[in-house]
Coordinates of N, CA and C in Angstrom, one line a residue:
Q1013 N 18.5 -2.2 5.6 CA 18.0 -0.9 5.2 C 17.4 -1.1 3.7
V1014 N 15.9 -0.5 3.9 CA 14.9 -0.8 2.9 C 14.6 1.1 2.7
Q1015 N 14.9 1.2 1.0 CA 14.2 2.1 0.8 C 12.8 2.0 -0.1
L1016 N 12.0 3.0 0.3 CA 10.7 3.0 -0.8 C 10.5 4.0 -1.2
V1017 N 10.0 4.1 -2.4 CA 9.2 5.0 -3.2 C 8.2 4.6 -4.2
E1018 N 6.8 5.7 -3.7 CA 5.8 5.8 -4.2 C 5.6 5.8 -5.4
S1019 N 4.6 5.8 -5.9 CA 4.3 6.2 -7.4 C 2.9 5.4 -8.1
G1020 N 2.0 6.6 -9.0 CA 0.9 6.1 -10.0 C 0.0 7.0 -8.8
G1021 N 0.1 7.7 -7.9 CA -1.4 8.4 -7.5 C -1.5 9.3 -8.7
G1022 N -2.8 10.2 -8.4 CA -3.6 11.4 -9.0 C -4.9 11.6 -8.8
L1023 N -5.8 12.0 -9.8 CA -6.4 12.6 -9.4 C -7.6 11.5 -10.0
V1024 N -8.6 11.1 -9.9 CA -9.2 10.1 -10.9 C -10.8 10.3 -10.7
Q1025 N -11.9 9.7 -11.4 CA -13.1 10.9 -10.9 C -13.8 9.0 -10.4
P1026 N -14.3 8.8 -9.3 CA -15.5 8.0 -8.7 C -15.9 7.2 -10.1
G1027 N -15.3 5.8 -9.4 CA -15.6 4.2 -10.5 C -14.6 4.1 -10.6
A1028 N -13.0 5.0 -11.2 CA -12.3 5.0 -11.9 C -11.8 3.8 -11.1
S1029 N -10.2 3.5 -11.5 CA -9.1 2.2 -11.4 C -8.0 3.2 -11.3
L1030 N -7.1 3.1 -10.3 CA -5.7 3.3 -10.6 C -4.6 2.1 -10.0
R1031 N -3.6 2.3 -10.3 CA -2.5 1.5 -9.9 C -1.2 2.1 -9.5
L1032 N -1.3 1.7 -8.1 CA 0.3 2.2 -7.6 C 1.1 1.2 -7.3
S1033 N 2.0 1.5 -7.2 CA 3.4 1.2 -7.8 C 4.8 1.9 -6.1
C1034 N 5.2 0.8 -5.8 CA 6.5 0.5 -5.0 C 7.1 0.5 -4.6
A1035 N 8.6 0.8 -5.5 CA 9.5 0.5 -5.6 C 10.7 0.9 -4.9
A1036 N 11.1 -0.5 -4.4 CA 12.0 -1.0 -3.1 C 14.0 -1.2 -3.5
S1037 N 14.6 -0.6 -2.4 CA 16.1 -1.2 -2.7 C 16.3 -1.9 -1.5
G1038 N 17.6 -2.7 -2.0 CA 18.3 -3.5 -1.5 C 17.8 -4.8 -1.9
R1039 N 18.6 -5.5 -1.4 CA 18.9 -7.2 -1.6 C 18.1 -7.8 -0.8
T1040 N 17.1 -7.8 -0.1 CA 16.2 -8.6 0.6 C 15.1 -8.3 0.9
F1041 N 14.3 -7.7 -0.1 CA 13.3 -6.8 -0.5 C 12.5 -8.1 -0.2
S1042 N 12.4 -9.3 -1.0 CA 11.6 -10.6 -0.5 C 11.8 -11.1 0.8
S1043 N 12.7 -10.7 1.6 CA 12.4 -11.7 2.8 C 11.5 -10.6 3.8
Y1044 N 10.7 -8.9 3.1 CA 10.0 -8.4 4.1 C 8.4 -8.5 3.9
N1045 N 7.9 -8.9 4.5 CA 7.2 -8.4 4.7 C 5.9 -7.2 4.3
M1046 N 5.1 -7.3 3.0 CA 4.9 -5.4 2.4 C 3.8 -5.3 2.5
G1047 N 3.4 -3.6 3.2 CA 1.9 -3.3 3.4 C 1.7 -1.9 2.5
W1048 N 0.9 -1.2 2.6 CA 0.0 -0.4 1.9 C -1.0 0.2 3.1
F1049 N -1.0 1.6 3.7 CA -1.7 2.3 4.1 C -1.7 3.4 3.9
R1050 N -3.0 3.9 4.5 CA -3.8 5.3 3.8 C -3.6 6.5 4.9
Q1051 N -3.8 7.9 4.3 CA -3.7 9.1 5.2 C -4.4 9.9 4.8
A1052 N -6.0 10.0 5.3 CA -6.9 11.0 4.9 C -6.2 12.2 5.9
P1053 N -6.9 13.8 5.4 CA -6.4 14.8 5.8 C -7.2 15.0 7.1
G1054 N -6.8 14.8 8.2 CA -7.1 15.1 9.7 C -7.6 13.3 9.9
K1055 N -7.3 12.6 9.7 CA -7.8 11.6 9.9 C -6.2 10.7 10.3
E1056 N -5.8 9.7 11.2 CA -5.0 9.0 11.5 C -4.3 8.1 10.2
R1057 N -3.5 7.5 10.2 CA -3.1 6.4 9.0 C -3.3 5.6 9.1
R1058 N -4.0 4.2 8.2 CA -4.9 2.9 8.8 C -4.4 2.5 7.5
F1059 N -4.1 0.6 7.7 CA -4.3 -0.5 7.0 C -5.0 0.2 6.2
V1060 N -4.4 -0.9 4.8 CA -5.5 -1.0 3.6 C -4.5 -2.6 3.4
A1061 N -4.0 -3.8 2.5 CA -3.4 -4.0 2.7 C -1.9 -4.9 2.7
A1062 N -2.0 -5.7 2.8 CA -0.5 -6.4 3.0 C -0.3 -7.6 2.5
I1063 N 0.6 -8.2 2.3 CA 0.8 -8.8 1.9 C 2.3 -9.5 2.3
T1064 N 2.9 -11.4 1.6 CA 4.1 -11.4 2.6 C 5.1 -12.2 2.0
G1065 N 6.1 -12.2 2.2 CA 7.0 -12.1 1.6 C 7.2 -12.8 -0.2
S1066 N 7.2 -13.8 0.5 CA 6.4 -14.6 -0.9 C 5.6 -14.7 -2.2
G1067 N 4.5 -13.4 -1.8 CA 3.6 -13.1 -2.0 C 2.2 -13.8 -2.3
G1068 N 2.5 -15.4 -0.9 CA 1.5 -16.0 -0.9 C 0.0 -15.5 -0.3
S1069 N 0.3 -14.8 0.6 CA -0.7 -14.2 1.4 C -0.8 -13.2 1.5
T1070 N -2.8 -12.6 1.6 CA -2.6 -11.2 1.4 C -3.8 -10.9 2.4
Y1071 N -4.1 -10.2 2.5 CA -4.7 -9.2 4.0 C -5.5 -7.7 3.8
Y1072 N -5.8 -7.4 3.3 CA -7.3 -6.5 3.0 C -8.1 -5.8 4.7
A1073 N -7.9 -4.7 5.0 CA -8.9 -4.0 5.3 C -10.4 -3.6 4.8
A1074 N -11.3 -4.1 5.9 CA -13.0 -4.4 4.9 C -13.1 -2.8 4.1
S1075 N -13.4 -2.5 4.3 CA -13.3 -1.0 3.2 C -12.8 -1.4 2.2
V1076 N -11.4 -2.0 2.0 CA -10.9 -2.6 0.2 C -11.7 -3.4 0.2
K1077 N -11.6 -4.6 0.4 CA -12.2 -5.8 0.5 C -12.7 -6.4 -1.0
G1078 N -12.4 -6.3 -1.4 CA -13.5 -6.7 -2.8 C -12.8 -6.1 -4.1
R1079 N -12.2 -4.5 -4.4 CA -11.8 -3.6 -5.1 C -10.5 -3.6 -5.1
F1080 N -9.8 -3.6 -4.1 CA -8.0 -3.4 -4.2 C -7.6 -5.3 -3.9
T1081 N -6.5 -4.9 -4.7 CA -5.8 -6.0 -4.9 C -3.8 -5.6 -4.9
I1082 N -3.4 -6.2 -4.1 CA -2.3 -6.2 -3.7 C -1.7 -7.2 -4.1
S1083 N -0.3 -6.9 -5.0 CA 0.6 -7.8 -5.4 C 2.0 -7.5 -5.0
R1084 N 3.3 -8.3 -5.6 CA 4.0 -8.2 -5.9 C 5.5 -8.9 -6.6
D1085 N 6.1 -8.0 -6.7 CA 7.2 -9.0 -8.0 C 8.9 -8.5 -7.2
N1086 N 8.8 -10.1 -7.2 CA 10.5 -9.7 -6.1 C 11.6 -9.1 -7.1
A1087 N 11.6 -9.9 -8.6 CA 12.6 -9.9 -9.4 C 12.5 -8.6 -9.4
K1088 N 11.6 -7.7 -9.2 CA 11.9 -6.2 -10.2 C 11.4 -5.6 -8.4
N1089 N 12.3 -5.9 -6.9 CA 11.4 -4.7 -6.0 C 10.2 -4.2 -5.8
A1090 N 9.0 -4.5 -6.1 CA 8.0 -4.0 -5.7 C 6.8 -4.5 -5.5
V1091 N 6.3 -3.7 -4.9 CA 5.1 -4.0 -4.7 C 3.6 -3.4 -5.3
Y1092 N 2.8 -4.0 -5.5 CA 1.8 -2.7 -6.1 C 0.2 -2.8 -5.1
L1093 N -1.0 -1.7 -5.6 CA -1.8 -2.1 -5.1 C -2.6 -1.7 -6.5
Q1094 N -4.0 -2.1 -6.4 CA -4.1 -1.9 -7.5 C -5.9 -1.6 -6.9
M1095 N -6.5 -0.4 -7.0 CA -7.4 -0.1 -6.8 C -8.3 0.3 -7.9
N1096 N -9.9 -0.3 -7.6 CA -10.7 0.0 -8.9 C -11.8 0.2 -7.8
R1097 N -13.0 0.4 -9.0 CA -14.5 0.8 -8.2 C -13.9 2.3 -7.1
L1098 N -13.0 2.9 -7.6 CA -13.0 4.0 -6.2 C -14.1 4.6 -5.9
K1099 N -13.8 5.2 -4.3 CA -15.0 6.3 -3.9 C -14.3 7.3 -3.7
P1100 N -14.9 7.9 -3.6 CA -14.6 9.2 -2.4 C -13.4 9.5 -1.4
E1101 N -14.6 8.5 -0.5 CA -14.0 8.3 0.4 C -12.2 7.3 0.5
D1102 N -12.3 7.3 -0.7 CA -10.5 6.2 -0.4 C -9.5 7.5 -0.5
T1103 N -9.9 8.5 -0.8 CA -9.0 9.8 -1.4 C -8.5 9.8 -0.1
A1104 N -6.9 10.1 0.4 CA -6.1 10.2 1.0 C -4.8 9.8 0.3
V1105 N -3.2 10.1 1.1 CA -2.3 9.7 1.0 C -1.8 8.5 0.6
Y1106 N -1.4 7.6 -0.1 CA -0.9 6.4 0.2 C 0.9 5.9 -0.1
Y1107 N 0.5 4.9 1.4 CA 1.9 4.6 2.1 C 2.4 3.2 1.5
C1108 N 3.9 3.1 1.0 CA 3.6 1.4 1.1 C 4.9 1.3 2.5
A1109 N 5.2 0.3 3.5 CA 5.9 0.2 4.0 C 6.5 -1.4 3.9
A1110 N 7.6 -1.7 5.1 CA 8.0 -3.0 5.2 C 8.0 -3.0 6.4
S1111 N 7.8 -4.4 6.7 CA 7.8 -5.2 7.7 C 8.4 -6.6 8.0
R1112 N 8.7 -6.6 9.7 CA 9.4 -8.5 9.1 C 8.5 -9.5 9.9
V1113 N 7.0 -8.7 9.9 CA 6.0 -9.5 10.5 C 4.9 -9.6 9.6
A1114 N 3.9 -11.2 9.3 CA 3.5 -11.1 8.4 C 2.3 -10.8 8.8
G1115 N 1.7 -10.2 7.6 CA 0.3 -9.9 7.1 C -0.2 -9.0 8.5
T1116 N 1.1 -8.5 8.8 CA 0.1 -6.9 10.4 C -0.3 -6.5 9.5
S1117 N -1.5 -5.8 10.4 CA -2.2 -4.1 10.1 C -1.7 -2.7 11.1
I1118 N -0.5 -3.6 11.6 CA -0.6 -2.8 12.9 C 0.7 -2.0 13.0
R1119 N 0.9 -0.9 12.5 CA 1.4 0.4 11.7 C 3.2 0.7 12.8
A1120 N 3.0 0.2 14.0 CA 4.5 -0.3 14.7 C 5.1 -0.8 14.0
E1121 N 4.1 -1.8 14.0 CA 5.3 -3.3 13.4 C 5.8 -2.8 11.9
Y1122 N 5.4 -2.1 11.0 CA 6.0 -1.3 10.3 C 7.2 -0.5 10.2
D1123 N 8.9 -1.5 9.9 CA 10.1 -0.5 10.2 C 10.4 0.4 8.7
Y1124 N 10.2 0.3 7.7 CA 10.5 1.5 7.2 C 9.7 1.6 6.0
W1125 N 9.2 2.8 5.7 CA 7.9 3.8 5.1 C 8.7 4.3 3.5
G1126 N 8.1 4.6 3.0 CA 7.5 5.6 1.5 C 7.2 6.8 2.2
Q1127 N 8.0 7.7 1.1 CA 7.5 9.5 1.6 C 5.7 9.9 1.0
G1128 N 4.8 8.5 0.4 CA 3.7 8.9 0.0 C 3.3 9.4 -1.5
T1129 N 1.6 9.1 -2.1 CA 1.4 8.9 -3.1 C 0.2 9.9 -2.4
Q1130 N -0.1 10.6 -3.1 CA -1.4 11.4 -3.1 C -3.1 10.8 -4.0
V1131 N -3.4 9.8 -3.3 CA -4.8 9.7 -5.1 C -5.9 10.7 -4.1
T1132 N -6.9 11.3 -4.8 CA -7.4 11.6 -5.0 C -9.1 11.8 -5.7
V1133 N -10.5 11.4 -5.2 CA -10.8 10.6 -5.8 C -12.4 11.4 -5.9
S1134 N -12.8 12.3 -7.0 CA -13.6 13.5 -6.8 C -14.3 13.7 -8.4
S1135 N -15.6 14.0 -8.2 CA -16.3 14.3 -10.2 C -16.0 15.7 -10.0

């Protein structure tokens, strides 16, 4: 069982940066591949980024590649999403999730989810 709690969301202007954090419970955190998804109002939840258990490999959606960076600290049971050059279309609720499948962007392959944190990009 893994419990996930996101934090770090907020209201920022276009072009700004924001760093999301996800704190995980459990002693087996490093055995899970972690991902970030986002859901805009009226839209389905979509893959943003993923990182393997060791942190050695990362994966990104095309829409965020080059602007967002996923990382993890297994000693702190945490995963992060650094978001730079934010755009209004990045506005969404951001969720972190844990999976046994490395690098997957498929929502159904994630077993545990956090409650989400709101990110709003607006001038």
